[in-house]
XYZ file of C-alpha atoms in Angstrom:
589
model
C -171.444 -183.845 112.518
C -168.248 -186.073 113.183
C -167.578 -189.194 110.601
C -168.410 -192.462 112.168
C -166.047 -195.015 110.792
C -168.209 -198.188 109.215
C -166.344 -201.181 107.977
C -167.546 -201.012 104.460
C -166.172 -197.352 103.481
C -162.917 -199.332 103.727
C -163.419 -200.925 100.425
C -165.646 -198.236 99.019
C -162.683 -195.430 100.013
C -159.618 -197.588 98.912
C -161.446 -198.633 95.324
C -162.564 -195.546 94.453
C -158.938 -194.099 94.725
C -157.090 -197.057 93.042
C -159.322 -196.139 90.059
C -159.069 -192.594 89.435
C -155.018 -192.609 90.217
C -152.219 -193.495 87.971
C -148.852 -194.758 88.877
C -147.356 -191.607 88.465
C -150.058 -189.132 89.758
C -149.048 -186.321 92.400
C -151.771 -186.160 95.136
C -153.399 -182.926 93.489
C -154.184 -184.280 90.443
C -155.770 -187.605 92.302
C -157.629 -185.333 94.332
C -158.802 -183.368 91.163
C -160.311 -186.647 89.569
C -161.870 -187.510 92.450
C -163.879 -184.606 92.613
C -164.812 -184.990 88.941
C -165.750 -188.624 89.782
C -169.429 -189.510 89.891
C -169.301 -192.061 92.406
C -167.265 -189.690 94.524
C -170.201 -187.240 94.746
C -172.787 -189.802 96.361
C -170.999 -190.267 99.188
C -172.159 -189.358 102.108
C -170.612 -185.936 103.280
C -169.013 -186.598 106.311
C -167.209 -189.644 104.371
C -166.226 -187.108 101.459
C -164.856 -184.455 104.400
C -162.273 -187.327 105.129
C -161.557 -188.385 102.302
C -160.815 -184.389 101.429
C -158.749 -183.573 104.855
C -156.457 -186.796 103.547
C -155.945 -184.808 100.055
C -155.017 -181.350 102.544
C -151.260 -182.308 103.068
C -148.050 -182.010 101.088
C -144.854 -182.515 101.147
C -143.128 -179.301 100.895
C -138.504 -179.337 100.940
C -137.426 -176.826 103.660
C -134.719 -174.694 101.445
C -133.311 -173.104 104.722
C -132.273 -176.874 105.520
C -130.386 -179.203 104.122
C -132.641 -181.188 101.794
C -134.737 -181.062 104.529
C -138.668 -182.378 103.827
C -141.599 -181.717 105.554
C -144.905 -183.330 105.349
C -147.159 -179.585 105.554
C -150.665 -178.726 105.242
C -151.426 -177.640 101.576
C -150.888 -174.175 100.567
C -153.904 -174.336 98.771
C -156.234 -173.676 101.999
C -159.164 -174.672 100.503
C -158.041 -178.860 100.538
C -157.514 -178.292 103.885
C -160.523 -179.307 106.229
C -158.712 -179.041 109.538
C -155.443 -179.884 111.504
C -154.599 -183.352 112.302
C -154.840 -182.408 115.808
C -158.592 -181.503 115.176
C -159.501 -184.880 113.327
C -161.512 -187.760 115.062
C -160.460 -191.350 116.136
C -162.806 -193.039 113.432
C -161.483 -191.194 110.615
C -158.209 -192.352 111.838
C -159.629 -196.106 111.468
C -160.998 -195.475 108.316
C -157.193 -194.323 107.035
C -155.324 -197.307 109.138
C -157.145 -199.786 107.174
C -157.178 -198.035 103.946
C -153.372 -197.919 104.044
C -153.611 -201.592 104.500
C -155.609 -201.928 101.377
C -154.617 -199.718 98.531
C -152.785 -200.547 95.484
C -150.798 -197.252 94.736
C -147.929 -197.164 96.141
C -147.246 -193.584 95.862
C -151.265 -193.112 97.971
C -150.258 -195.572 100.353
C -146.729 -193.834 101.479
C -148.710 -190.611 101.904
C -151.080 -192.268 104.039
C -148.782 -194.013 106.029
C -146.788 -191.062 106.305
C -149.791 -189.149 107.306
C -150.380 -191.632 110.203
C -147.002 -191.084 111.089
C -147.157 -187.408 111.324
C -150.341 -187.342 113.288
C -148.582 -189.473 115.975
C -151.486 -192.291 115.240
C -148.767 -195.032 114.171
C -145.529 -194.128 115.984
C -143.832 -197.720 116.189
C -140.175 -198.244 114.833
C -141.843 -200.793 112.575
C -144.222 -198.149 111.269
C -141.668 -195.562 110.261
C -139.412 -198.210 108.613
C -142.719 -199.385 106.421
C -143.109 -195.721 105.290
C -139.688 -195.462 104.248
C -140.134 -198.432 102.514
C -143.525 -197.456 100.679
C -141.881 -194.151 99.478
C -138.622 -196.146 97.982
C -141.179 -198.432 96.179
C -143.129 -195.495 95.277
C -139.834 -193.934 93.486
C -139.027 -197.849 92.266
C -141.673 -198.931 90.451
C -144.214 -195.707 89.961
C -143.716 -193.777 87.316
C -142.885 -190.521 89.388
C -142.098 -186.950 88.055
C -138.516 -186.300 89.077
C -139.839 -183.591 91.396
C -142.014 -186.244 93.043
C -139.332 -188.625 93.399
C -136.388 -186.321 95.315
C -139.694 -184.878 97.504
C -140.358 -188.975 98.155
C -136.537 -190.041 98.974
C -136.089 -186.632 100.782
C -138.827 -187.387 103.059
C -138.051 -190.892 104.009
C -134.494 -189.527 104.722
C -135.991 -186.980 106.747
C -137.819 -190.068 108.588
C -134.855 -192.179 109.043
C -132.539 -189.126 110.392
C -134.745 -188.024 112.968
C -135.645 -191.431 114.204
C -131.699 -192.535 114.135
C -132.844 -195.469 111.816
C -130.787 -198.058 110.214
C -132.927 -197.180 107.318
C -130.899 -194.128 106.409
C -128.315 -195.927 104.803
C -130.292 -197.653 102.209
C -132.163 -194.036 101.514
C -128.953 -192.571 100.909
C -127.747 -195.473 98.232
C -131.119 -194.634 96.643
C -130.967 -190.662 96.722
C -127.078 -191.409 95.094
C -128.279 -193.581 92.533
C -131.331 -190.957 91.301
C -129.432 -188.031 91.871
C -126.581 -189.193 89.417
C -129.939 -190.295 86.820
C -131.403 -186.796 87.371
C -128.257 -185.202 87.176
C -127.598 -186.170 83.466
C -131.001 -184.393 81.958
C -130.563 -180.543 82.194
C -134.902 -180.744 82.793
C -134.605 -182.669 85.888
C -131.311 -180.489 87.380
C -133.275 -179.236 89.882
C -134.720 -182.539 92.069
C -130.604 -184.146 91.683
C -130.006 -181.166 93.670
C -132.561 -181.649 96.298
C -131.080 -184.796 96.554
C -127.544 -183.593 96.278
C -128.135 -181.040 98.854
C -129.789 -183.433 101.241
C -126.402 -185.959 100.559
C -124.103 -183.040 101.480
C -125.013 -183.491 105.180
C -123.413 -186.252 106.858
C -125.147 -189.062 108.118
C -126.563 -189.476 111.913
C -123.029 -190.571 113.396
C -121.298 -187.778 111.528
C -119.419 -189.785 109.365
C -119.389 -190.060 105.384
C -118.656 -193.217 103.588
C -115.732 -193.675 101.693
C -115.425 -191.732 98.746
C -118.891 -190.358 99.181
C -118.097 -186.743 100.357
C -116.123 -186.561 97.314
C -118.313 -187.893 95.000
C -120.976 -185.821 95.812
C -118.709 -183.000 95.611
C -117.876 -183.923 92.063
C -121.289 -184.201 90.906
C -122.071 -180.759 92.290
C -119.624 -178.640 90.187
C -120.915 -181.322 86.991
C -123.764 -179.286 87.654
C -121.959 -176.300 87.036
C -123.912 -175.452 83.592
C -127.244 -175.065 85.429
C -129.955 -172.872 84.956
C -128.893 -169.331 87.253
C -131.804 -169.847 89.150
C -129.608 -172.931 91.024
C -125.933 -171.485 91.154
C -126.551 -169.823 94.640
C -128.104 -173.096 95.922
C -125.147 -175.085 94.238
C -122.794 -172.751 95.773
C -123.774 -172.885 99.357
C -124.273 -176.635 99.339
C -120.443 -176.747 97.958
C -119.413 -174.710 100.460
C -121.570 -176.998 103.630
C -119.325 -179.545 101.743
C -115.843 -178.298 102.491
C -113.346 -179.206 105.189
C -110.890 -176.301 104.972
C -110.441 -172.562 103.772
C -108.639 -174.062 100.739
C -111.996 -175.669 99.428
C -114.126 -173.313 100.679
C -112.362 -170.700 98.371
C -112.804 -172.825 95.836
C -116.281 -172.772 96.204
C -116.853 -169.202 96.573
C -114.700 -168.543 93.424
C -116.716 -171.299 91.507
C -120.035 -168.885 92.961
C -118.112 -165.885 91.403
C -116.998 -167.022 88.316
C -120.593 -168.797 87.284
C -122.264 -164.993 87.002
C -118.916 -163.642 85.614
C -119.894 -166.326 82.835
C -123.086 -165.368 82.575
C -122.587 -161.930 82.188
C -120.108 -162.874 79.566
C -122.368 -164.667 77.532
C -125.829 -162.294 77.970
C -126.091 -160.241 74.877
C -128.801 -157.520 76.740
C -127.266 -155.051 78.159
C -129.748 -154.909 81.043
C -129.016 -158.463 81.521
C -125.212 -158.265 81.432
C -125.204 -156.104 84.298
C -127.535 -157.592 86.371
C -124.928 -160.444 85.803
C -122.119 -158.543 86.825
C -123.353 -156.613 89.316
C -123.898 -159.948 91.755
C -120.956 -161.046 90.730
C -118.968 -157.917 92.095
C -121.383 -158.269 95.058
C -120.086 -161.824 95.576
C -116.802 -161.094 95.294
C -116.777 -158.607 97.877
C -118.468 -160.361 100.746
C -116.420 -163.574 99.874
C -113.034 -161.582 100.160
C -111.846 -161.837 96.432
C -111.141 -158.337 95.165
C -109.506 -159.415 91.484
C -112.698 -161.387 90.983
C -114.658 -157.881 91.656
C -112.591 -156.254 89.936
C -112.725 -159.029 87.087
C -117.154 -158.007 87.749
C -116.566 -153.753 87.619
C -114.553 -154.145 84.218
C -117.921 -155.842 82.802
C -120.201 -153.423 84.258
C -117.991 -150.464 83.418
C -118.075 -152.205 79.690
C -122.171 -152.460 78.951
C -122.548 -150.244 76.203
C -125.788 -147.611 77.668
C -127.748 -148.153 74.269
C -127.861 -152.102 75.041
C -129.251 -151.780 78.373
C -132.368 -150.972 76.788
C -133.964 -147.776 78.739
C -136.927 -145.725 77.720
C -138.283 -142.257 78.672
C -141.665 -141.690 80.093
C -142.846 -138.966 78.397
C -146.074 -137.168 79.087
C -147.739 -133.819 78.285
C -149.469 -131.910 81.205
C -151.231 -128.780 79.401
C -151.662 -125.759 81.987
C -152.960 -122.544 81.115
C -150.913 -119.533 80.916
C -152.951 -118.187 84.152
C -151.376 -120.442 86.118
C -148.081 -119.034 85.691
C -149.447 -115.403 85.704
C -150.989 -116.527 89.155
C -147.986 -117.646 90.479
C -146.062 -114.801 89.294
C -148.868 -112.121 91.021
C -146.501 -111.806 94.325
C -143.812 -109.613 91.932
C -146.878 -107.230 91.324
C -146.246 -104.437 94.299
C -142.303 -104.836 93.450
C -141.157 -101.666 92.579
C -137.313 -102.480 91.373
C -135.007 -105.204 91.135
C -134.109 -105.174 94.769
C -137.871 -106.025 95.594
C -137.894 -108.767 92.844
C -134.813 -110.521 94.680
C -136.286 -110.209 97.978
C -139.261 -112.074 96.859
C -137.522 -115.035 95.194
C -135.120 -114.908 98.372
C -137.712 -115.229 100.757
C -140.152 -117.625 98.759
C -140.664 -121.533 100.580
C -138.668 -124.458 100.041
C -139.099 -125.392 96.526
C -139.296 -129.139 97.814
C -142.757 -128.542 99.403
C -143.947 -129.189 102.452
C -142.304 -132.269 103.716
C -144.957 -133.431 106.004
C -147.276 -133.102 103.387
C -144.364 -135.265 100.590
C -144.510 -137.947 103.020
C -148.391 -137.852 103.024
C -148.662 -138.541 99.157
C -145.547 -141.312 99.006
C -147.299 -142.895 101.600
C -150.540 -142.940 99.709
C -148.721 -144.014 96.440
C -146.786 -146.702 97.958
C -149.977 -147.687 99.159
C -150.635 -151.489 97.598
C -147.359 -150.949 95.083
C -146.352 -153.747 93.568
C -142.695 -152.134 93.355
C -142.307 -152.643 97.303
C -142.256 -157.047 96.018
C -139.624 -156.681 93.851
C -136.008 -156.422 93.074
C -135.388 -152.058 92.568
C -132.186 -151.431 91.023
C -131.560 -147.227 90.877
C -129.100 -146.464 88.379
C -127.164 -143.216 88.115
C -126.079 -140.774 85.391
C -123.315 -142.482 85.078
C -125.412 -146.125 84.185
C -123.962 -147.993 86.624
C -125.859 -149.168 89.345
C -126.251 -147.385 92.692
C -128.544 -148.695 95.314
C -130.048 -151.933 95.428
C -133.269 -153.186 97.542
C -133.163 -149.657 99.352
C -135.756 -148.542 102.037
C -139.175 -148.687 99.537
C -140.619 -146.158 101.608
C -137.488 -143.671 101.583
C -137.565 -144.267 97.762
C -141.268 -142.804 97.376
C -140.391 -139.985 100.010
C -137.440 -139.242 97.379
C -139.489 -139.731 93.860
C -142.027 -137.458 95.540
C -139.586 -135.002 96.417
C -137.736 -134.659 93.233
C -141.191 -134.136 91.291
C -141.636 -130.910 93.596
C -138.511 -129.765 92.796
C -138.215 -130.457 88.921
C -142.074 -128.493 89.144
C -140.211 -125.902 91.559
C -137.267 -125.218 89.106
C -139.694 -124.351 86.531
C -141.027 -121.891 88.395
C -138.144 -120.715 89.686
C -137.038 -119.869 86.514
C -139.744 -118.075 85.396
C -139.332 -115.916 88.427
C -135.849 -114.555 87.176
C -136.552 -114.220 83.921
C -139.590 -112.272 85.151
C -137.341 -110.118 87.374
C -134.847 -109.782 84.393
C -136.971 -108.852 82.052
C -139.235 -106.533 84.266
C -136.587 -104.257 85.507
C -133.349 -105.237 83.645
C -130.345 -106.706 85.454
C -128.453 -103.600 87.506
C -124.593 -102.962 87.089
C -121.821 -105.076 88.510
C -121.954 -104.924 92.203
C -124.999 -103.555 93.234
C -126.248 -106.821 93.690
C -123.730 -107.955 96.333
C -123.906 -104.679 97.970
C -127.463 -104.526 97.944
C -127.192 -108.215 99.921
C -124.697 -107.003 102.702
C -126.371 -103.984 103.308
C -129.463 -105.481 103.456
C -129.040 -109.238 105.318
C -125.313 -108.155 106.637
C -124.399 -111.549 104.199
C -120.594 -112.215 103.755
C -119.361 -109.896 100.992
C -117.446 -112.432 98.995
C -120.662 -114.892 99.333
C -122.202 -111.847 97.947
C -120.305 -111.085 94.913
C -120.075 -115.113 94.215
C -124.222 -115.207 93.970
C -124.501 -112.095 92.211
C -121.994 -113.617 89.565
C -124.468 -116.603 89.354
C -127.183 -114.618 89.182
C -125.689 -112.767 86.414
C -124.507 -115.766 84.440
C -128.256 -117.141 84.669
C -129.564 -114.112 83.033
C -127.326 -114.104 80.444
C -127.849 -117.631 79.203
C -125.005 -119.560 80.338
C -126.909 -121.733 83.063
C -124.093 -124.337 83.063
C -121.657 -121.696 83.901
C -124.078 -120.634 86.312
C -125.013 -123.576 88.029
C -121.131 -124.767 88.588
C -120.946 -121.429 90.505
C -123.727 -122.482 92.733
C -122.972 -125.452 93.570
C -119.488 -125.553 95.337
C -121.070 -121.360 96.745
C -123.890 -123.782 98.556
C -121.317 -125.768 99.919
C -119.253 -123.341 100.608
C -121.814 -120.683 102.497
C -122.921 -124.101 104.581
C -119.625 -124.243 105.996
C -119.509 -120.630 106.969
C -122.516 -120.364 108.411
C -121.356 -123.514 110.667
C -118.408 -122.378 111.490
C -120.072 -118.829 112.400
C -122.389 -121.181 114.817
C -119.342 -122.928 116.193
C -119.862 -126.036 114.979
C -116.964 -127.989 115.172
C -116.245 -128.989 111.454
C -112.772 -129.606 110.803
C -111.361 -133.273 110.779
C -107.804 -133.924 112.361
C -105.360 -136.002 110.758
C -105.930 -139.619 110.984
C -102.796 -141.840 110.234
C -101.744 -141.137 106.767
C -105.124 -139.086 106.181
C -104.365 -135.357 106.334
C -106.171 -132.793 107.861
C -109.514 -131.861 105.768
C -113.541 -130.110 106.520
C -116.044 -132.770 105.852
C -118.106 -132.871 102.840
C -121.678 -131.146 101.915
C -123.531 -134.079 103.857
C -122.014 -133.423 107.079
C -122.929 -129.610 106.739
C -126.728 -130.693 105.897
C -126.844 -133.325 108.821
C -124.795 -130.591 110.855
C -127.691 -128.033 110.242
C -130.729 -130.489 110.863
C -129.344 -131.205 114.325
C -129.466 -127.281 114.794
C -133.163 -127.196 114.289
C -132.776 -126.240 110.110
C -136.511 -126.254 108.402
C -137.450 -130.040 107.580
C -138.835 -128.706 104.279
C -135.270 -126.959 103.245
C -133.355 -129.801 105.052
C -135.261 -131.804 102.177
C -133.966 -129.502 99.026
C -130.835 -129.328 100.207
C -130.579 -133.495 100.442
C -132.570 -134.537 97.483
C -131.270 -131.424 95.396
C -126.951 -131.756 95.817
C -126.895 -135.879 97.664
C -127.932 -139.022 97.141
C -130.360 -140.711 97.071
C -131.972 -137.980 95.253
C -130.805 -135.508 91.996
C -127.326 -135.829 93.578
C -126.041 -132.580 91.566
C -123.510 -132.168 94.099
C -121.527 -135.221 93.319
C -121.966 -135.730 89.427
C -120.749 -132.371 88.878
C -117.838 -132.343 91.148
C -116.713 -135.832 89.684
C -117.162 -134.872 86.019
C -120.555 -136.596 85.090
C -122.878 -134.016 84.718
C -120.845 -130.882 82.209
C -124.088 -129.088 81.273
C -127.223 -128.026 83.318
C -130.709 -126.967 82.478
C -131.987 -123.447 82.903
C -134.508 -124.909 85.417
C -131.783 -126.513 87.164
C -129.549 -123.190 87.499
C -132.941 -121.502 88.950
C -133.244 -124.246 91.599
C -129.275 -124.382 92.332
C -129.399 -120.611 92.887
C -132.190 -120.639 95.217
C -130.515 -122.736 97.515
C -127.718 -120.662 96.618
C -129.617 -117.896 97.959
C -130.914 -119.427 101.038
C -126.811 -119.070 102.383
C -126.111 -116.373 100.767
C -128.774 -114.094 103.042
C -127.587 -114.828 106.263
C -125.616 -112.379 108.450
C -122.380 -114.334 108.370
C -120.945 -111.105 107.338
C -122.663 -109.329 110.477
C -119.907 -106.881 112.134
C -119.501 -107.608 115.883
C -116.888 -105.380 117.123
C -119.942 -102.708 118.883
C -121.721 -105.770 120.640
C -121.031 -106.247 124.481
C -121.498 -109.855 124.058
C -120.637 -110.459 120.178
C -120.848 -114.781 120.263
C -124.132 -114.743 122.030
C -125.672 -111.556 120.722
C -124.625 -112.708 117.209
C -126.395 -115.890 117.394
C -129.205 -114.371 118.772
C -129.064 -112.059 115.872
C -128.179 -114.991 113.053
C -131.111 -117.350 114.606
C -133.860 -114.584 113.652
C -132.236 -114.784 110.563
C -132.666 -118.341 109.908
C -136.031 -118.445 111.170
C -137.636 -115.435 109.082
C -135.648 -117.289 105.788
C -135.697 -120.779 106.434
C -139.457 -121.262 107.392
């Protein structure tokens, strides 16, 4: 049922909220006691409905604007009865002559403002009176400071868009407070609401005299904010300069604020948080000493301040599970039929399809996918920032199949090892070209690897492995003539690409999803990146799971035909890719 406006609610509406609100209340609060208010509750309910919807808007600063301020409907959706466009003619009434009545100046603003917005009251004379009601709401209430910049922020917002003389006594007022606020460190945030709203010139374009520069100067004065405001100082420095001189200046001010924060944070983590936006800055803005001024600090953090922790858990499994997984060896009869097994076994990665399934599930509702991700490397420095949240799970989910893979993996060779003892030099790398026609010095690299593994030394075996992979990759490329090599380009010589190429190279040639997967998340980043950190000195020492894994994909090279001898074949390029994509697809799938 609509509200039907009756003279008397005028008094009953504009008493009842001059007693329950103070000077100095926001509208929440007044809305709060009137709730609690016993002469609130026996009201009718189509009077209480109005008297709610007037309580359902806000004003809310636009921070995409300049000190722009909106009056909104309350984020709270529960004070919100309806949209002004929904509301009827005699609750309009009711709120024109309420206006009129009330005492608060701080209510009465918001009404007027209200009437305003909802096109009820559109006259010049109207917008100038709620200008005036918010100034005399900042004058004489006793206003928070946030309340205060919202209030002279929104009556600027009023003046602007009308083209009002009125502007110019707003701005004297936002000057005045701004300058007030500006000398508490509580209230730095509403003098730059105000500041930022000042930085914009007036309707004809023009500054006073003096004033661009004076709000200039009271910007950097706020130069020992809380972090939380140096980006919003910064760009409302920069809306303020007139040439590439000052803008500089500006973006070096930006730059050197986090360089001074990271200077003075004594957490590690912090420190390079710090640092890191400031080298971020610094790049985008142009100024390479000031990033490198941010890398020295990063490259400085000491990696027992930044505070990291290990997850440890224990899974218990029983010993069948291994014995289960190690019943394919049971019909092999020597060494050769060992190798063939772990040589022809899946991608340790898994089933990609099915690693997509479970990241998807897990990602599911994740809080991570609201927040800042930072992924660090070896090296504790960071590496990716804010990456795809999705591509992250695929890649967590991943590298859990292979850690659980290399496990198994080694168990496999040590089973083989130990069941039928590791043959004489060379008999593995025959063994492989007579078998898969591989390359003979591919051949004799792997069965060095191999042989390093099963003595022990899985570092020395896995920096075998890696540059082999990389290095079987390329000839099996080259064998389908894919066109590798890279030309000079100016003073850049001649050179083949790196492993990434080779792995995007082979997924364009139809290579296994599920092995395209290993090979990324294994060697590349994002992922284990073993590739990399071992060719650039970070990682000296591997893991005896890690060798197992390295030499599987090691393996998965290794087995082709490269070595396959053409010189009987009518037609040896197309025969021998005939021959070599057999080969891929009984190993690779």
């Amino acid at each position: 049922m609509d509200y039907e406006f009756a003279p008397s609610h005028v008094q009953v509406v504009a008493a009842l909220i001059d007693r329950v609100a103070d000077a100095g209340d926001d509208l929440m609060k007044v809305w709060e006691r009137l709730w609690l208010d016993e002469e609130y509750k026996h009201l009718n309910e189509e009077l209480r409905v109005e008297v709610d919807f007037i309580f359902g808007y806000e004003l809310q600063e636009k921070f995409e604007s300049a000190g722009e301020v909106e009056l909104v409907e309350s984020r709270l959706s529960f004070t919100a009865t309806r949209p002004m466009s929904g509301t009827p003619a005699s609750a309009w009434t009711l709120w024109s002559e309420v206006s009129s009545t009330l005492e608060n100046p701080g209510i009465c603003a918001h009404l007027a403002d209200v009437l305003l917005t909802a096109r009820v009251k559109t006259t010049p004379e109207h917008a100038a009176s709620t200008i005036g009601l918010y100034l005399k709401a900042v004058e004489f209430g006793d206003f928070s400071a946030h309340q205060a910049a919202l209030s002279l922020g929104r009556a600027n917002n009023i003046a602007r868009s009308r083209g009002m003389a009125d502007e110019g006594p707003v701005r004297v007022a936002m000057h005045r407070w701004s300058e007030t606020f500006g000398n508490d460190i509580a209230t730095i945030g509403p003098a730059l609401s105000l500041l930022a709203a000042l930085s914009v010139p007036p309707r004809d374009g023009v500054f006073a005299a003096g004033e661009r520069e004076s709000v200039r100067s009271q910007l950097f004065a706020l130069g020992d904010s809380p972090m939380s405001l140096v980006d919003e100082l910064a760009k409302t420095i920069a809306r303020l300069a007139e040439n590439a001189t000052e803008l500089e200046i500006s973006r070096r001010w930006h730059v050197k604020q986090y360089l001074a924060f990271a200077d003075s944070a004594e957490r590690g983590m912090v420190k390079m948080q710090y640092a890191q936006t400031a080298a971020d800055l610094a790049k985008s803005y142009g100024l390479p000493e000031l990033k490198d001024a941010a890398v020295l600090i990063m490259q400085t953090v000491d990696h027992d301040s930044m505070g990291w922790k290990t997850a440890g858990f224990n899974l218990p499994m029983s010993k069948n599970f291994f014995r289960a997984h190690l019943r394919r060896y049971r019909r092999a009869r020597n060494w050769e039929h060992g190798l063939m097994v772990f040589l022809a076994g899946s991608s340790p990665a898994g089933d990609h399809e099915a690693n997509v399934r479970t990241a998807e599930r897990a990602a599911s509702g994740s809080i991570r996918a609201l927040v800042t991700r930072t992924v660090y490397g070896s090296h504790g420095l960071p590496e990716r920032t804010n990456a795809d949240f999705m591509m992250e799970e695929i890649v967590r989910t991943e590298t859990i199949a292979l850690n659980i893979s290399s496990i198994l993996l080694a168990l496999e060779l040590a089973h083989i090892r130990d069941r039928f003892s590791p043959p004489r030099a060379d008999r593995i790398a025959n063994w492989m070209v007579d078998s898969f026609s591989a390359d003979p010095p591919l051949a004799k690299h792997f069965e060095e690897a191999v042989a390093l593994h099963w003595a022990s030394k899985f570092s020395d075996s896995a920096r075998l492995s890696i540059p082999l992979i990389e290095r079987a990759a390329r000839e099996l490329l080259l064998r389908l003539d894919e066109p590798l090599y890279r030309t000079q380009r100016g003073e850049s010589p001649g050179r083949f690409p790196a492993m990434d190429f080779y792995v995007d190279a082979l997924a364009k040639r139809d290579l296994d999803p599920d092995w395209d997967r290993a090979l990324r998340v294994t060697l590349l980043s994002p992922g284990m990146n073993l590739r990399n950190l071992s060719a650039h000195g970070f990682t000296l020492s591997f893991s005896e799971y890690q060798s197992a894994l390295l030499l599987r994909l090691a393996g998965l090279f290794c087995a082709m035909p490269i070595g396959m001898d053409q010189s009987g074949l009518k037609s040896p390029p197309t025969v021998a890719r005939r021959q070599l994509r057999r080969r891929l697809g009984w190993v690779w799938s």
